[in-house]
PDB file of C-alpha atoms in Angstrom:
ATOM      1  CA  GLY A   1      -3.881  -9.486  14.467  1.00 53.00           C
ATOM      2  CA  GLU A   2      -5.403  -7.357  11.768  1.00 63.00           C
ATOM      3  CA  ASP A   3      -6.760  -9.048   8.676  1.00 89.00           C
ATOM      4  CA  VAL A   4      -8.354  -7.699   5.528  1.00 95.00           C
ATOM      5  CA  GLU A   5     -10.330  -9.938   3.174  1.00 96.00           C
ATOM      6  CA  GLN A   6     -11.387  -9.313  -0.405  1.00 96.00           C
ATOM      7  CA  SER A   7     -12.735 -11.468  -3.189  1.00 91.00           C
ATOM      8  CA  LEU A   8     -10.016 -12.113  -5.774  1.00 93.00           C
ATOM      9  CA  PHE A   9     -11.802 -11.550  -9.077  1.00 97.00           C
ATOM     10  CA  LEU A  10     -14.618  -9.455 -10.523  1.00 98.00           C
ATOM     11  CA  SER A  11     -15.713  -9.235 -14.133  1.00 98.00           C
ATOM     12  CA  VAL A  12     -18.135  -6.575 -15.407  1.00 98.00           C
ATOM     13  CA  ARG A  13     -19.297  -5.199 -18.754  1.00 98.00           C
ATOM     14  CA  GLU A  14     -18.221  -1.759 -19.864  1.00 98.00           C
ATOM     15  CA  GLY A  15     -20.764   0.822 -18.756  1.00 98.00           C
ATOM     16  CA  ASP A  16     -22.052  -1.248 -15.830  1.00 98.00           C
ATOM     17  CA  SER A  17     -21.310  -0.520 -12.180  1.00 98.00           C
ATOM     18  CA  SER A  18     -18.634  -2.473 -10.331  1.00 98.00           C
ATOM     19  CA  VAL A  19     -18.818  -3.187  -6.619  1.00 98.00           C
ATOM     20  CA  ILE A  20     -15.736  -4.437  -4.809  1.00 98.00           C
ATOM     21  CA  ASN A  21     -16.194  -5.616  -1.240  1.00 97.00           C
ATOM     22  CA  CYS A  22     -13.811  -5.844   1.688  1.00 97.00           C
ATOM     23  CA  THR A  23     -14.024  -6.907   5.317  1.00 96.00           C
ATOM     24  CA  TYR A  24     -11.557  -5.952   8.018  1.00 94.00           C
ATOM     25  CA  THR A  25     -10.992  -6.959  11.606  1.00 89.00           C
ATOM     26  CA  ASP A  26      -9.356  -4.052  13.432  1.00 83.00           C
ATOM     27  CA  SER A  27     -12.222  -2.152  15.031  1.00 76.00           C
ATOM     28  CA  SER A  28      -9.852   0.643  16.042  1.00 79.00           C
ATOM     29  CA  SER A  29      -8.974   1.464  12.421  1.00 78.00           C
ATOM     30  CA  THR A  30      -9.511   5.175  11.845  1.00 85.00           C
ATOM     31  CA  TYR A  31      -8.920   5.301   8.127  1.00 92.00           C
ATOM     32  CA  LEU A  32      -9.700   2.835   5.361  1.00 94.00           C
ATOM     33  CA  TYR A  33      -8.355   3.124   1.845  1.00 96.00           C
ATOM     34  CA  TRP A  34      -8.828   1.940  -1.691  1.00 97.00           C
ATOM     35  CA  TYR A  35      -5.761   1.704  -3.898  1.00 97.00           C
ATOM     36  CA  LYS A  36      -5.515   0.782  -7.588  1.00 98.00           C
ATOM     37  CA  GLN A  37      -2.581  -1.044  -9.127  1.00 97.00           C
ATOM     38  CA  GLU A  38      -2.074  -1.359 -12.860  1.00 96.00           C
ATOM     39  CA  PRO A  39       0.381  -3.898 -14.311  1.00 91.00           C
ATOM     40  CA  GLY A  40       3.987  -3.025 -13.552  1.00 87.00           C
ATOM     41  CA  ALA A  41       3.027   0.021 -11.518  1.00 91.00           C
ATOM     42  CA  GLY A  42       2.914   1.078  -7.890  1.00 93.00           C
ATOM     43  CA  LEU A  43      -0.213   1.788  -5.846  1.00 96.00           C
ATOM     44  CA  GLN A  44      -2.419   4.717  -6.741  1.00 96.00           C
ATOM     45  CA  LEU A  45      -4.637   6.074  -3.980  1.00 95.00           C
ATOM     46  CA  LEU A  46      -8.222   6.202  -5.239  1.00 96.00           C
ATOM     47  CA  THR A  47     -10.033   7.311  -2.134  1.00 95.00           C
ATOM     48  CA  TYR A  48     -10.168   6.914   1.618  1.00 94.00           C
ATOM     49  CA  ILE A  49     -12.834   7.144   4.276  1.00 94.00           C
ATOM     50  CA  PHE A  50     -12.646   8.139   7.896  1.00 92.00           C
ATOM     51  CA  SER A  51     -14.231   5.680  10.295  1.00 88.00           C
ATOM     52  CA  ASN A  52     -16.904   8.108  11.528  1.00 89.00           C
ATOM     53  CA  MET A  53     -18.352   8.363   8.006  1.00 91.00           C
ATOM     54  CA  ASP A  54     -20.856   6.015   6.378  1.00 94.00           C
ATOM     55  CA  MET A  55     -20.365   7.079   2.800  1.00 96.00           C
ATOM     56  CA  LYS A  56     -18.045   9.103   0.639  1.00 96.00           C
ATOM     57  CA  GLN A  57     -18.585   9.999  -3.006  1.00 96.00           C
ATOM     58  CA  ASP A  58     -15.903  11.189  -5.383  1.00 93.00           C
ATOM     59  CA  GLN A  59     -16.970  11.488  -9.036  1.00 96.00           C
ATOM     60  CA  ARG A  60     -17.543   7.894 -10.260  1.00 97.00           C
ATOM     61  CA  LEU A  61     -16.419   6.377  -6.962  1.00 97.00           C
ATOM     62  CA  THR A  62     -18.653   5.706  -3.966  1.00 98.00           C
ATOM     63  CA  VAL A  63     -17.309   4.197  -0.760  1.00 97.00           C
ATOM     64  CA  LEU A  64     -19.689   2.682   1.769  1.00 97.00           C
ATOM     65  CA  LEU A  65     -18.599   1.797   5.290  1.00 96.00           C
ATOM     66  CA  ASN A  66     -20.546  -0.402   7.677  1.00 95.00           C
ATOM     67  CA  LYS A  67     -18.530  -0.088  10.853  1.00 92.00           C
ATOM     68  CA  LYS A  68     -20.731  -2.478  12.809  1.00 92.00           C
ATOM     69  CA  ASP A  69     -20.076  -5.294  10.335  1.00 93.00           C
ATOM     70  CA  LYS A  70     -16.545  -4.055   9.504  1.00 93.00           C
ATOM     71  CA  HIS A  71     -17.488  -4.031   5.829  1.00 95.00           C
ATOM     72  CA  LEU A  72     -16.206  -1.627   3.216  1.00 96.00           C
ATOM     73  CA  SER A  73     -17.224  -1.420  -0.414  1.00 97.00           C
ATOM     74  CA  LEU A  74     -16.101   0.519  -3.472  1.00 98.00           C
ATOM     75  CA  ARG A  75     -18.581   1.200  -6.227  1.00 98.00           C
ATOM     76  CA  ILE A  76     -17.325   2.367  -9.613  1.00 98.00           C
ATOM     77  CA  ALA A  77     -20.088   3.821 -11.760  1.00 98.00           C
ATOM     78  CA  ASP A  78     -20.006   3.556 -15.569  1.00 98.00           C
ATOM     79  CA  THR A  79     -17.007   1.212 -15.507  1.00 98.00           C
ATOM     80  CA  GLN A  80     -14.555   1.726 -18.367  1.00 97.00           C
ATOM     81  CA  THR A  81     -11.868  -0.536 -19.841  1.00 96.00           C
ATOM     82  CA  GLY A  82      -9.287   1.763 -18.260  1.00 96.00           C
ATOM     83  CA  ASP A  83     -10.618   0.699 -14.861  1.00 98.00           C
ATOM     84  CA  SER A  84      -9.240  -2.818 -15.406  1.00 97.00           C
ATOM     85  CA  ALA A  85      -6.673  -3.251 -12.635  1.00 98.00           C
ATOM     86  CA  ILE A  86      -6.186  -4.753  -9.182  1.00 98.00           C
ATOM     87  CA  TYR A  87      -7.948  -2.931  -6.359  1.00 98.00           C
ATOM     88  CA  PHE A  88      -6.636  -3.133  -2.822  1.00 98.00           C
ATOM     89  CA  CYS A  89      -8.531  -2.379   0.346  1.00 97.00           C
ATOM     90  CA  ALA A  90      -6.354  -1.287   3.288  1.00 96.00           C
ATOM     91  CA  GLU A  91      -6.891  -0.341   6.901  1.00 94.00           C
ATOM     92  CA  ARG A  92      -4.624   1.870   8.953  1.00 92.00           C
ATOM     93  CA  GLY A  93      -3.787   0.413  12.332  1.00 88.00           C
ATOM     94  CA  TYR A  94      -1.885   1.945  15.217  1.00 86.00           C
ATOM     95  CA  SER A  95       1.354   0.194  16.060  1.00 86.00           C
ATOM     96  CA  GLY A  96       2.475   2.306  18.996  1.00 83.00           C
ATOM     97  CA  ALA A  97       5.091   5.049  19.414  1.00 82.00           C
ATOM     98  CA  GLY A  98       3.180   7.307  17.051  1.00 82.00           C
ATOM     99  CA  SER A  99       3.477   4.822  14.200  1.00 84.00           C
ATOM    100  CA  TYR A 100       0.744   3.517  11.953  1.00 87.00           C
ATOM    101  CA  GLN A 101       0.897   0.829   9.313  1.00 91.00           C
ATOM    102  CA  LEU A 102      -1.365  -0.212   6.488  1.00 94.00           C
ATOM    103  CA  THR A 103      -2.715  -3.756   6.328  1.00 95.00           C
ATOM    104  CA  PHE A 104      -3.812  -4.707   2.836  1.00 97.00           C
ATOM    105  CA  GLY A 105      -6.182  -7.252   1.415  1.00 97.00           C
ATOM    106  CA  LYS A 106      -4.924  -9.581  -1.311  1.00 96.00           C
ATOM    107  CA  GLY A 107      -6.513  -7.413  -3.982  1.00 97.00           C
ATOM    108  CA  THR A 108      -9.474  -7.810  -6.337  1.00 98.00           C
ATOM    109  CA  LYS A 109      -8.661  -8.121 -10.019  1.00 98.00           C
ATOM    110  CA  LEU A 110     -11.301  -6.201 -11.967  1.00 98.00           C
ATOM    111  CA  SER A 111     -11.715  -7.181 -15.609  1.00 98.00           C
ATOM    112  CA  VAL A 112     -13.883  -4.950 -17.778  1.00 97.00           C
ATOM    113  CA  ILE A 113     -15.395  -6.594 -20.841  1.00 96.00           C
ATOM    114  CA  PRO A 114     -15.860  -4.213 -23.803  1.00 93.00           C
TER     115      PRO A 114
ATOM    116  CA  LYS B   1       4.758  18.758  -6.437  1.00 61.00           C
ATOM    117  CA  ALA B   2       7.085  15.836  -7.203  1.00 75.00           C
ATOM    118  CA  GLY B   3       5.863  12.381  -6.257  1.00 93.00           C
ATOM    119  CA  VAL B   4       7.653   9.566  -4.494  1.00 97.00           C
ATOM    120  CA  THR B   5      10.789   8.467  -6.324  1.00 97.00           C
ATOM    121  CA  GLN B   6      12.157   4.969  -6.007  1.00 98.00           C
ATOM    122  CA  THR B   7      15.405   3.858  -7.564  1.00 98.00           C
ATOM    123  CA  PRO B   8      16.324   1.687  -9.274  1.00 98.00           C
ATOM    124  CA  ARG B   9      13.161   0.450 -11.005  1.00 97.00           C
ATOM    125  CA  TYR B  10      14.589  -2.998 -11.693  1.00 97.00           C
ATOM    126  CA  LEU B  11      17.375  -5.056 -10.156  1.00 97.00           C
ATOM    127  CA  ILE B  12      18.694  -8.533 -10.780  1.00 98.00           C
ATOM    128  CA  LYS B  13      20.909  -9.995  -8.082  1.00 98.00           C
ATOM    129  CA  THR B  14      22.439 -13.358  -7.296  1.00 98.00           C
ATOM    130  CA  ARG B  15      21.682 -15.374  -4.177  1.00 98.00           C
ATOM    131  CA  GLY B  16      23.951 -14.381  -1.320  1.00 98.00           C
ATOM    132  CA  GLN B  17      24.524 -10.835  -2.559  1.00 98.00           C
ATOM    133  CA  GLN B  18      23.188  -7.735  -0.866  1.00 98.00           C
ATOM    134  CA  VAL B  19      21.110  -4.926  -2.316  1.00 98.00           C
ATOM    135  CA  THR B  20      20.235  -1.336  -1.435  1.00 98.00           C
ATOM    136  CA  LEU B  21      17.045   0.342  -2.589  1.00 98.00           C
ATOM    137  CA  SER B  22      16.329   4.058  -2.351  1.00 98.00           C
ATOM    138  CA  CYS B  23      13.175   6.089  -1.755  1.00 98.00           C
ATOM    139  CA  SER B  24      12.799   9.876  -1.895  1.00 98.00           C
ATOM    140  CA  PRO B  25       9.520  10.984  -0.308  1.00 97.00           C
ATOM    141  CA  ILE B  26       7.353  13.942  -1.199  1.00 96.00           C
ATOM    142  CA  SER B  27       8.886  17.217  -0.082  1.00 95.00           C
ATOM    143  CA  GLY B  28       7.801  17.989   3.477  1.00 92.00           C
ATOM    144  CA  HIS B  29       6.907  14.388   4.298  1.00 93.00           C
ATOM    145  CA  ARG B  30       8.916  12.985   7.171  1.00 94.00           C
ATOM    146  CA  SER B  31       7.709   9.389   7.225  1.00 94.00           C
ATOM    147  CA  VAL B  32       8.751   6.643   4.862  1.00 96.00           C
ATOM    148  CA  SER B  33       7.281   3.143   5.081  1.00 97.00           C
ATOM    149  CA  TRP B  34       8.430   0.140   3.110  1.00 98.00           C
ATOM    150  CA  TYR B  35       6.277  -2.741   1.861  1.00 98.00           C
ATOM    151  CA  GLN B  36       7.107  -5.976   0.103  1.00 98.00           C
ATOM    152  CA  GLN B  37       4.686  -7.268  -2.531  1.00 97.00           C
ATOM    153  CA  THR B  38       4.788 -10.900  -3.677  1.00 97.00           C
ATOM    154  CA  PRO B  39       2.166 -12.988  -5.486  1.00 93.00           C
ATOM    155  CA  GLY B  40       1.922 -15.405  -2.570  1.00 91.00           C
ATOM    156  CA  GLN B  41       1.965 -13.120   0.466  1.00 94.00           C
ATOM    157  CA  GLY B  42       0.547  -9.950  -1.041  1.00 95.00           C
ATOM    158  CA  LEU B  43       1.582  -6.616   0.464  1.00 97.00           C
ATOM    159  CA  GLN B  44       3.445  -6.874   3.748  1.00 97.00           C
ATOM    160  CA  PHE B  45       4.755  -4.097   5.958  1.00 96.00           C
ATOM    161  CA  LEU B  46       8.532  -4.036   6.397  1.00 97.00           C
ATOM    162  CA  PHE B  47       9.277  -0.932   8.489  1.00 95.00           C
ATOM    163  CA  GLU B  48       8.598   2.746   8.976  1.00 95.00           C
ATOM    164  CA  TYR B  49      11.087   5.548   9.448  1.00 96.00           C
ATOM    165  CA  PHE B  50      10.260   8.968  10.846  1.00 94.00           C
ATOM    166  CA  SER B  51      12.798  11.728  11.457  1.00 93.00           C
ATOM    167  CA  GLU B  52      15.718   9.346  10.937  1.00 96.00           C
ATOM    168  CA  THR B  53      14.384   6.833  13.483  1.00 95.00           C
ATOM    169  CA  GLN B  54      12.802   3.448  12.890  1.00 95.00           C
ATOM    170  CA  ARG B  55       9.406   3.695  14.562  1.00 92.00           C
ATOM    171  CA  ASN B  56       7.982   0.350  13.614  1.00 92.00           C
ATOM    172  CA  LYS B  57       9.114  -2.935  12.109  1.00 95.00           C
ATOM    173  CA  GLY B  58       7.178  -5.770  10.529  1.00 95.00           C
ATOM    174  CA  ASN B  59       7.775  -9.474  10.836  1.00 95.00           C
ATOM    175  CA  PHE B  60      10.833  -9.851   8.615  1.00 97.00           C
ATOM    176  CA  PRO B  61      14.261 -11.338   9.397  1.00 97.00           C
ATOM    177  CA  GLY B  62      17.179  -9.165  10.410  1.00 96.00           C
ATOM    178  CA  ARG B  63      18.568  -9.381   6.862  1.00 98.00           C
ATOM    179  CA  PHE B  64      16.124  -6.595   6.061  1.00 98.00           C
ATOM    180  CA  SER B  65      17.232  -3.245   7.391  1.00 97.00           C
ATOM    181  CA  GLY B  66      16.831   0.386   6.563  1.00 97.00           C
ATOM    182  CA  ARG B  67      17.749   3.905   7.436  1.00 98.00           C
ATOM    183  CA  GLN B  68      16.558   7.429   6.877  1.00 98.00           C
ATOM    184  CA  PHE B  69      18.636  10.497   6.237  1.00 98.00           C
ATOM    185  CA  SER B  70      18.162  14.047   7.469  1.00 97.00           C
ATOM    186  CA  ASN B  71      16.503  15.012   4.158  1.00 96.00           C
ATOM    187  CA  SER B  72      13.918  12.192   4.762  1.00 96.00           C
ATOM    188  CA  ARG B  73      15.253  10.034   1.944  1.00 98.00           C
ATOM    189  CA  SER B  74      15.279   6.409   2.973  1.00 98.00           C
ATOM    190  CA  GLU B  75      17.202   3.338   1.955  1.00 98.00           C
ATOM    191  CA  MET B  76      16.465  -0.278   2.627  1.00 98.00           C
ATOM    192  CA  ASN B  77      19.053  -2.991   2.517  1.00 98.00           C
ATOM    193  CA  VAL B  78      18.675  -6.720   2.123  1.00 98.00           C
ATOM    194  CA  SER B  79      21.734  -8.821   2.883  1.00 97.00           C
ATOM    195  CA  THR B  80      22.432 -12.442   1.951  1.00 97.00           C
ATOM    196  CA  LEU B  81      19.706 -12.473  -0.668  1.00 98.00           C
ATOM    197  CA  GLU B  82      17.474 -15.515  -1.020  1.00 98.00           C
ATOM    198  CA  LEU B  83      15.307 -16.524  -3.962  1.00 98.00           C
ATOM    199  CA  GLY B  84      12.241 -15.750  -1.859  1.00 97.00           C
ATOM    200  CA  ASP B  85      13.279 -12.098  -1.615  1.00 98.00           C
ATOM    201  CA  SER B  86      12.253 -11.614  -5.233  1.00 98.00           C
ATOM    202  CA  ALA B  87       9.445  -9.090  -5.018  1.00 98.00           C
ATOM    203  CA  LEU B  88       8.222  -5.612  -5.770  1.00 98.00           C
ATOM    204  CA  TYR B  89       9.398  -3.295  -2.993  1.00 98.00           C
ATOM    205  CA  LEU B  90       7.209  -0.260  -2.498  1.00 98.00           C
ATOM    206  CA  CYS B  91       7.770   2.757  -0.356  1.00 97.00           C
ATOM    207  CA  ALA B  92       5.051   5.041   0.955  1.00 97.00           C
ATOM    208  CA  SER B  93       5.504   8.677   1.894  1.00 96.00           C
ATOM    209  CA  SER B  94       3.393  10.447   4.516  1.00 93.00           C
ATOM    210  CA  ARG B  95       3.581  13.433   6.833  1.00 88.00           C
ATOM    211  CA  GLY B  96       4.026  11.066   9.757  1.00 80.00           C
ATOM    212  CA  GLY B  97       2.215  13.144  12.319  1.00 75.00           C
ATOM    213  CA  GLY B  98      -0.233  15.952  12.786  1.00 67.00           C
ATOM    214  CA  GLN B  99      -2.879  17.119  10.372  1.00 65.00           C
ATOM    215  CA  GLY B 100      -3.088  15.210   7.132  1.00 66.00           C
ATOM    216  CA  SER B 101      -0.898  12.399   8.368  1.00 70.00           C
ATOM    217  CA  TYR B 102      -3.367   9.810   7.137  1.00 82.00           C
ATOM    218  CA  GLY B 103      -2.355  10.254   3.471  1.00 87.00           C
ATOM    219  CA  TYR B 104       0.025   7.665   2.041  1.00 94.00           C
ATOM    220  CA  THR B 105       1.524   8.155  -1.412  1.00 95.00           C
ATOM    221  CA  PHE B 106       3.333   5.222  -2.948  1.00 96.00           C
ATOM    222  CA  GLY B 107       6.233   5.172  -5.356  1.00 96.00           C
ATOM    223  CA  SER B 108       6.333   3.011  -8.483  1.00 96.00           C
ATOM    224  CA  GLY B 109       8.423   0.407  -6.709  1.00 97.00           C
ATOM    225  CA  THR B 110      11.660  -1.463  -7.277  1.00 98.00           C
ATOM    226  CA  ARG B 111      11.307  -4.882  -8.880  1.00 97.00           C
ATOM    227  CA  LEU B 112      13.997  -7.139  -7.370  1.00 98.00           C
ATOM    228  CA  THR B 113      14.731 -10.484  -8.976  1.00 98.00           C
ATOM    229  CA  VAL B 114      17.082 -12.882  -7.191  1.00 98.00           C
ATOM    230  CA  VAL B 115      18.587 -15.617  -9.346  1.00 98.00           C
TER     231      VAL B 115
END
């Protein structure tokens, strides 16, 4: 079945860049996502990338996709203390009958040191 | 445009009881998916409803059920609660088909504690 792997922790200094990595197994995934979760909150969509793209940039966020290696990364430039949160990588897989479902990694806890 | 509304935000129930959680999707969205989030298992897919029909179901026991109404609002029900059902339950709203159907917006979740 589908599986999504992420490292569990990342610690960076304020102002540095953060890079969160993810690997996935479903080669038929058409969309891949990055969500952010702050304590006690739901999931906030940060960005997504379509599988025929290699890169997507959105302000401080850069997503890189290596489809051959099934590797996805999220780079946050000029990381701020407000970026401290858990970041989830997710792939969208087809389940049949017109239905899709998201498979999530366990999440990477980003800690930003002032 | 209003976001995804989940009610209640918090619930405390006793083992053996049943519970109903509600999710109102974004206006115009016809698909509602439910996910369970626990520290041990992470985020797991429960089921998806589209136009009042369950289109997909994850690997959960039959105690977990749901439904969707004609206005796309969805409810999920858990019967005979167990301690292990304590979790954050999240619902995701999407168009469910056609252009733009790849966007999933999550609600803030319902935190269920079973004692």
